[in-house]
Short mmCIF file of C-alpha atoms in Angstrom, two decimals:
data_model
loop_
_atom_site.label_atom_id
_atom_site.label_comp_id
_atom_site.label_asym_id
_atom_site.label_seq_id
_atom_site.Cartn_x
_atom_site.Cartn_y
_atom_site.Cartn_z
CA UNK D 72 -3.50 21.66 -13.88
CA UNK D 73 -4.95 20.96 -17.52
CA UNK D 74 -7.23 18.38 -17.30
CA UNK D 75 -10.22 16.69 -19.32
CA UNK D 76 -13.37 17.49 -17.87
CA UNK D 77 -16.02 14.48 -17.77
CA UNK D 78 -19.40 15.38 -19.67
CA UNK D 79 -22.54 13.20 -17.71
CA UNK D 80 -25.73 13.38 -18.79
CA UNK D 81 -28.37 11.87 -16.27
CA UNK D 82 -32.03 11.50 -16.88
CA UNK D 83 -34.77 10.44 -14.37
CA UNK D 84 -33.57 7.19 -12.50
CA UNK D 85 -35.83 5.30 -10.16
CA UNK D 86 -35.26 2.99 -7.62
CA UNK D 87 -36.74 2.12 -4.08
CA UNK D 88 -37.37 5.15 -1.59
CA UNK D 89 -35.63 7.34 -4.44
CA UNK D 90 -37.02 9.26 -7.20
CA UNK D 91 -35.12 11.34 -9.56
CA UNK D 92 -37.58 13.70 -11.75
CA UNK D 93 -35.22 15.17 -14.69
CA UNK D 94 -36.61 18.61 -16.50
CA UNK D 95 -35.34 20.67 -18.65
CA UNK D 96 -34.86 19.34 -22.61
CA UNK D 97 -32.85 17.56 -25.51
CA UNK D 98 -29.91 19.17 -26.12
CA UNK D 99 -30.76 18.89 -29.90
CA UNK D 100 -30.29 16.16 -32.66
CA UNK D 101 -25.83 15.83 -33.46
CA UNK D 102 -24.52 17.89 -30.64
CA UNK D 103 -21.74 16.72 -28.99
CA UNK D 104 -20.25 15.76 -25.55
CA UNK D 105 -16.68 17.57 -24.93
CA UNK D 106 -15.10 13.96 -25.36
CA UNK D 107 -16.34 14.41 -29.07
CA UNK D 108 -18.92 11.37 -29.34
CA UNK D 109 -22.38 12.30 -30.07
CA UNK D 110 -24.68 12.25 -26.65
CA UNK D 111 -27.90 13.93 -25.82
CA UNK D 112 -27.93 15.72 -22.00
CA UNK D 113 -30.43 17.34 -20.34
CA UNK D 114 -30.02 19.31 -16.91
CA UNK D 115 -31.80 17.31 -14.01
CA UNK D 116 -33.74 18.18 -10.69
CA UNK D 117 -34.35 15.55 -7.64
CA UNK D 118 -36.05 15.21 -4.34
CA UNK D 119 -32.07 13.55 -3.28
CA UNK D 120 -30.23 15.81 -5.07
CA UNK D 121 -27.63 13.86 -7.53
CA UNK D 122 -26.23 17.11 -8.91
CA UNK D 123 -23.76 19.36 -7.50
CA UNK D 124 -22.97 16.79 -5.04
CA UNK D 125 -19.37 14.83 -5.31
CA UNK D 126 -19.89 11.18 -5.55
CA UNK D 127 -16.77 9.28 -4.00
CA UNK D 128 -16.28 6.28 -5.66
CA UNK D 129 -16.08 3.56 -3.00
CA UNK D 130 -14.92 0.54 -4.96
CA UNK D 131 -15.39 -1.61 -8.42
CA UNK D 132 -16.00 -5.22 -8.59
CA UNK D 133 -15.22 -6.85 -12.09
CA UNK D 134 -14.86 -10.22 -12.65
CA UNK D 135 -15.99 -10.96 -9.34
CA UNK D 136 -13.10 -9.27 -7.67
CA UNK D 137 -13.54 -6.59 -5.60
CA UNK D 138 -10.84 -3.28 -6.14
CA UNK D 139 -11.40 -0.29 -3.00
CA UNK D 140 -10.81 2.79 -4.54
CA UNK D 141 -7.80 5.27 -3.51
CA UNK D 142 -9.30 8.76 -1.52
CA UNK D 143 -9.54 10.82 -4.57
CA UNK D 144 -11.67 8.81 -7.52
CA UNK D 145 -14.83 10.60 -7.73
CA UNK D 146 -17.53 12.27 -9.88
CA UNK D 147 -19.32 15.55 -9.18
CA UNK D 148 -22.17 16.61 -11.61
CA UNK D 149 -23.40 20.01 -11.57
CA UNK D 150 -27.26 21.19 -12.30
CA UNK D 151 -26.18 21.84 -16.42
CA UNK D 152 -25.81 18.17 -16.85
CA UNK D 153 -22.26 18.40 -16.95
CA UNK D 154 -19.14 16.82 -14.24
CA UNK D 155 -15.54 16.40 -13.62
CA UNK D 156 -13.99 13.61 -11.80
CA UNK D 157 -11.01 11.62 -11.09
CA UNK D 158 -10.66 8.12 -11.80
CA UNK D 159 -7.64 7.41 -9.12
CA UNK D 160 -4.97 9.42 -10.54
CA UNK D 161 -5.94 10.72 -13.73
CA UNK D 162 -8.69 12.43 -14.72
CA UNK D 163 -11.13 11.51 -17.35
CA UNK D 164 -13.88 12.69 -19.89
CA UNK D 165 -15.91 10.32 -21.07
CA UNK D 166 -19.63 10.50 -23.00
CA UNK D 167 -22.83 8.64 -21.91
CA UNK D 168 -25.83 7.49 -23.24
CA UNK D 169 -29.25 7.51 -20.61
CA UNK D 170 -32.08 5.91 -21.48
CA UNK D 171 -34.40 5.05 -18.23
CA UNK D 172 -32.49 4.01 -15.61
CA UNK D 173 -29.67 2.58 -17.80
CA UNK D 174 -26.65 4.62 -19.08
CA UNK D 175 -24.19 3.82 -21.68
CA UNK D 176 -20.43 5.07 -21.29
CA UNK D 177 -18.62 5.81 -24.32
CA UNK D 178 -14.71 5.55 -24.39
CA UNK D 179 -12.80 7.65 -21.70
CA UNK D 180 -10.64 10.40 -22.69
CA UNK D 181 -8.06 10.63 -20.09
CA UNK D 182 -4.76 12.54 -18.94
CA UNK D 183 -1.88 10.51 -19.21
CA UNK D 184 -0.01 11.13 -15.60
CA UNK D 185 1.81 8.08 -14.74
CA UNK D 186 1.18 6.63 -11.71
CA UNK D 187 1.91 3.81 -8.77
CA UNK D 188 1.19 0.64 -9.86
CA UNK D 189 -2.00 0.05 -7.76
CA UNK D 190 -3.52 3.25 -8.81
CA UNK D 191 -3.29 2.15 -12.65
CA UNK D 192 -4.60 -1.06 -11.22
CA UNK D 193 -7.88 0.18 -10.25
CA UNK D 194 -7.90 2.85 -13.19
CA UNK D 195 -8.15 0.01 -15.41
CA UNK D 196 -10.52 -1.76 -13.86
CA UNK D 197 -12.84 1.22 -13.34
CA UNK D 198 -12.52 1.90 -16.99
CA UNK D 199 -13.00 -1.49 -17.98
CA UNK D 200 -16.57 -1.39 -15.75
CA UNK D 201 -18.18 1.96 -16.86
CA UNK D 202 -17.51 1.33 -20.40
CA UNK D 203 -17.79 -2.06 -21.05
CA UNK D 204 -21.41 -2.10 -21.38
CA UNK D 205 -24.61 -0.64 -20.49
CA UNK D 206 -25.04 -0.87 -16.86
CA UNK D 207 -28.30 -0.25 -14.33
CA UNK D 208 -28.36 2.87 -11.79
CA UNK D 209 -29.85 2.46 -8.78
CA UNK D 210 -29.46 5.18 -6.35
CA UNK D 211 -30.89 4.78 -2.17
CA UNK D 212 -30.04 7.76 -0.55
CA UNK D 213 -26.65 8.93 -0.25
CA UNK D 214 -25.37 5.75 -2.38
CA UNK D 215 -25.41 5.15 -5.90
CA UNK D 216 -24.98 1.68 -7.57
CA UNK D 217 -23.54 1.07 -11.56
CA UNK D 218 -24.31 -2.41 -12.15
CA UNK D 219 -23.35 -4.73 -15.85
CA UNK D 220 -25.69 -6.98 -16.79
CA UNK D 221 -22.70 -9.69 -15.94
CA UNK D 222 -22.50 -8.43 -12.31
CA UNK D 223 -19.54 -5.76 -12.56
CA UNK D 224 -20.74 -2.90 -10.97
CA UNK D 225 -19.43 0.75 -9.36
CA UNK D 226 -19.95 1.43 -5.65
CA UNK D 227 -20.20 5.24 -4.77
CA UNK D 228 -21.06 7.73 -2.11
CA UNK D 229 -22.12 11.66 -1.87
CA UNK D 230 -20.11 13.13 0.17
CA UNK D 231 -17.99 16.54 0.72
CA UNK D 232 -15.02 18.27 -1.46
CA UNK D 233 -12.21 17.54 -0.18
CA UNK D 234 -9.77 20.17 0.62
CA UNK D 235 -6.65 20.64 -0.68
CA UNK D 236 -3.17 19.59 0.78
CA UNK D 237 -1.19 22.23 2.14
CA UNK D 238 2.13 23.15 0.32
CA UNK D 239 3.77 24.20 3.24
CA UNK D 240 4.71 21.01 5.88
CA UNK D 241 3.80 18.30 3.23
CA UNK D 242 6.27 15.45 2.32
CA UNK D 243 5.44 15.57 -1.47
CA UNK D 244 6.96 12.15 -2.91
CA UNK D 245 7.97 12.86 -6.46
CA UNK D 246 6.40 10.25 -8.78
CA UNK D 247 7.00 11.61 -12.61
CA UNK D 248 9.18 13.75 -14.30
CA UNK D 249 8.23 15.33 -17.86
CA UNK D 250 8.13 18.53 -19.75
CA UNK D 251 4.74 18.74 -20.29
CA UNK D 252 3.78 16.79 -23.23
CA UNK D 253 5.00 13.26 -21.80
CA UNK D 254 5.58 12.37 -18.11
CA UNK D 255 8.17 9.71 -17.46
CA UNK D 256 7.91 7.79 -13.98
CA UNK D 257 10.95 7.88 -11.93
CA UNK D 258 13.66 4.81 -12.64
CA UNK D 259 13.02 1.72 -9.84
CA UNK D 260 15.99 2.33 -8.12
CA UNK D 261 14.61 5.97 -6.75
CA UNK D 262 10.93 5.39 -6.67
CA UNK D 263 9.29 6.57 -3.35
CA UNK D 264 12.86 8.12 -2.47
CA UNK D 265 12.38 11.45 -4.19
CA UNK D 266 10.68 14.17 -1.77
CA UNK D 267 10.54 17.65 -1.04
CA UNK D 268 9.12 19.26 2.12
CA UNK D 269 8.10 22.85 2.18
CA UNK D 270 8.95 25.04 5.81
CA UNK D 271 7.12 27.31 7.37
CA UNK D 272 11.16 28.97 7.59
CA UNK D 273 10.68 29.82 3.41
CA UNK D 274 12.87 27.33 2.27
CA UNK D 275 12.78 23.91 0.83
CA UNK D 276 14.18 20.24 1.86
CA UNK D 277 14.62 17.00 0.31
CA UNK D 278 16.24 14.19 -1.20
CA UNK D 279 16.88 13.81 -5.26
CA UNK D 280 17.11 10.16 -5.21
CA UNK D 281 20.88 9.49 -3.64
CA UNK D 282 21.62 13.23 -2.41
CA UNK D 283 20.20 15.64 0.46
CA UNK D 284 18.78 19.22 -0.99
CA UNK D 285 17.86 22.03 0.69
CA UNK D 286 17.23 25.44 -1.08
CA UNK D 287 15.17 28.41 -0.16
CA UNK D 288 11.75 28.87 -1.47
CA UNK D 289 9.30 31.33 -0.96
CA UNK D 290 5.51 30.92 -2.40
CA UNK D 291 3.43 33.43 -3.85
CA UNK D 292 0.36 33.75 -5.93
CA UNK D 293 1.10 30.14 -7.70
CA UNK D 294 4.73 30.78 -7.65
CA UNK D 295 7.47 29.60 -6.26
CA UNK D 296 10.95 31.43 -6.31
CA UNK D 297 13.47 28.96 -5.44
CA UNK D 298 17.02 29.72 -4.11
CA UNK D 299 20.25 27.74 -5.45
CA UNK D 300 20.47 24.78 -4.06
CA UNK D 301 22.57 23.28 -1.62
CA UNK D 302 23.13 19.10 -1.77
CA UNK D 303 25.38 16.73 -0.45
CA UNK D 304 28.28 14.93 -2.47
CA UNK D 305 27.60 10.80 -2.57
CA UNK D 306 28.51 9.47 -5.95
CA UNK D 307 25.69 7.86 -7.38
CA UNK D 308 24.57 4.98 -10.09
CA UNK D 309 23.94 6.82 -13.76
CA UNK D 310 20.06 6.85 -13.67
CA UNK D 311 19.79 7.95 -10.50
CA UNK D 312 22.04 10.83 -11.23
CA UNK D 313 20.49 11.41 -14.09
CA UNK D 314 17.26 11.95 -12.59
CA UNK D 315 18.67 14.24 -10.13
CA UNK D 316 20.13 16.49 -12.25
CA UNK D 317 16.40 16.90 -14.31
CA UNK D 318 15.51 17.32 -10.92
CA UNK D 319 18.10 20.16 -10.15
CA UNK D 320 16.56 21.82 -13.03
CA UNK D 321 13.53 23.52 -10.43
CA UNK D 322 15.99 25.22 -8.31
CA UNK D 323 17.28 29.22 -8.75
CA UNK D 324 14.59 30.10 -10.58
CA UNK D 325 11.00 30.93 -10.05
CA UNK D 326 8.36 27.43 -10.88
CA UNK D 327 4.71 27.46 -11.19
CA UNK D 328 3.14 25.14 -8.80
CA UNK D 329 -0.59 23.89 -8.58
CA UNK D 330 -2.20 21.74 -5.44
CA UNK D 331 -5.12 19.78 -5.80
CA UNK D 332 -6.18 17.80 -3.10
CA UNK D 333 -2.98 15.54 -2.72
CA UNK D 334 -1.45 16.20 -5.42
CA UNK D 335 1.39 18.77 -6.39
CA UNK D 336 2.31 20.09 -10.20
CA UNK D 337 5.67 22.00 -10.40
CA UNK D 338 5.98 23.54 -13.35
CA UNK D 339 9.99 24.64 -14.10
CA UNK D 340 10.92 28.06 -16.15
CA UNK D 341 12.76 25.39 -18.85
CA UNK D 342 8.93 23.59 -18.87
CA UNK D 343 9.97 20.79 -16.45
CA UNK D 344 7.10 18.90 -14.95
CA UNK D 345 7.42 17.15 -11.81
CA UNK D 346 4.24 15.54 -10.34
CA UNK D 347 4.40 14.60 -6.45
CA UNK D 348 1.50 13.02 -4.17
CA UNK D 349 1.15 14.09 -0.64
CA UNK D 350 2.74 11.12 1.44
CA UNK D 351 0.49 8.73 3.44
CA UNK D 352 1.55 9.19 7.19
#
């Protein structure tokens, strides 16, 4: 899966019971951050190691509102003074400014998978708080704190990588259809109906939106050969046959697939994209 990666740079940060002792030096006067806006990094060291640890991101508050975050938003930073993370959904580069115990986030570079409602929700508003303005870090052992000077602030947690979702005896709800340069989220009328289920048996069950499918499908080495397909007959409303049939498009032929954590990327030979999340049981 093509995503941005997000360039951090961290310098020492201080708070009680915590110290952070950077080393290491300037990057040099113009470089760059991958996100293309100037920013000076430096490769840290601490007695609680900040680097490569992932930080979950445990909620945002902005405007006084408090937002949990969804299992996946995170950052991990590794020793070069560089990370990747997720901010709910997509994924997001972004540069930063660090001066003491204060950084400055530039403007997020993001992918551009469409997602539920909720999850744009609290993409927004995590956006909104790192990059707003300069905020405070305060880290006490395995928590870190990203505080505004107005009070919004960014709740995280170190803990482990998560693991990714199994292909095989998933439900993966389809949420976006594309072809790899724009991803279009499925009409109303199907939304959280689309799934597919991979067996154990090598083959492949579902529904398209209105109609049953069931095809074989046998995995191997990021590749998934699929059978013809087999569906039921109901008549459906235009979009929702519509969808199905850009659907049908993944079936007797062989699609490249990625999982990471919950999510699944299908990848079709005609360059369909379908995007699914594991479902919540």
């Amino acid at each position: 899966m093509h995503t941005q990666r997000l360039t951090l740079t961290l310098t020492a940060l201080a708070s009680a019971g915590l110290l952070l002792t950077a080393c290491g030096t300037e990057s040099g006067a113009g470089s760059q951050s991958s996100s293309g806006s100037g920013s000076e990094g430096r490769s840290v060291e601490s007695e609680v190691p900040l680097t490569g640890v992932r930080w979950n991101v445990d909620s945002v508050t902005v405007g006084g509102k408090k937002y949990d975050a969804p299992d996946d938003a995170h950052l991990k930073i590794g020793k070069d003074g560089r990370a990747g993370g997720s901010f709910g959904c997509n994924y997001a580069g972004v540069a930063v400014r660090i001066k003491g115990d204060t950084l400055d986030f530039g403007k997020a570079t993001m992918t551009k998978r469409a997602c539920p409602e909720g999850l744009m929700k609290f993409e927004e508003n995590l956006t909104r708080a790192l990059a707003g303005e300069k905020l405070t870090a305060k880290a006490d052992g395995d928590r870190l704190t990203l505080t505004t000077a107005e009070g919004d602030r960014v709740d995280l947690t170190s803990g482990p990588e998560k693991t990714g979702t199994p292909l095989t005896g998933t439900k993966w709800t389809v949420n976006t259809v594309g072809d790899g340069k724009t991803a279009a989220p499925l009409p109303k009328d199907v939304s959280g109906k689309v799934h597919l289920t991979f067996g154990k048996d090598g083959k492949v069950r579902g529904n398209l939106g209105c109609n049953d499918v069931t095809a074989k499908a046998e995995a191997k080495e990021g590749r998934i050969t699929f059978g013809a397909p087999t569906t039921t007959r109901k008549m459906c409303p235009g979009d929702t046959m519509t969808t199905e049939r850009k659907l049908l498009r993944l079936f007797d032929g062989t699609a490249r697939y990625e999982v990471e954590r919950d999510t699944l990327k299908l990848t079709a030979a005609d360059g369909t994209v379908i995007d699914a999340r594991a479902a919540v049981r």
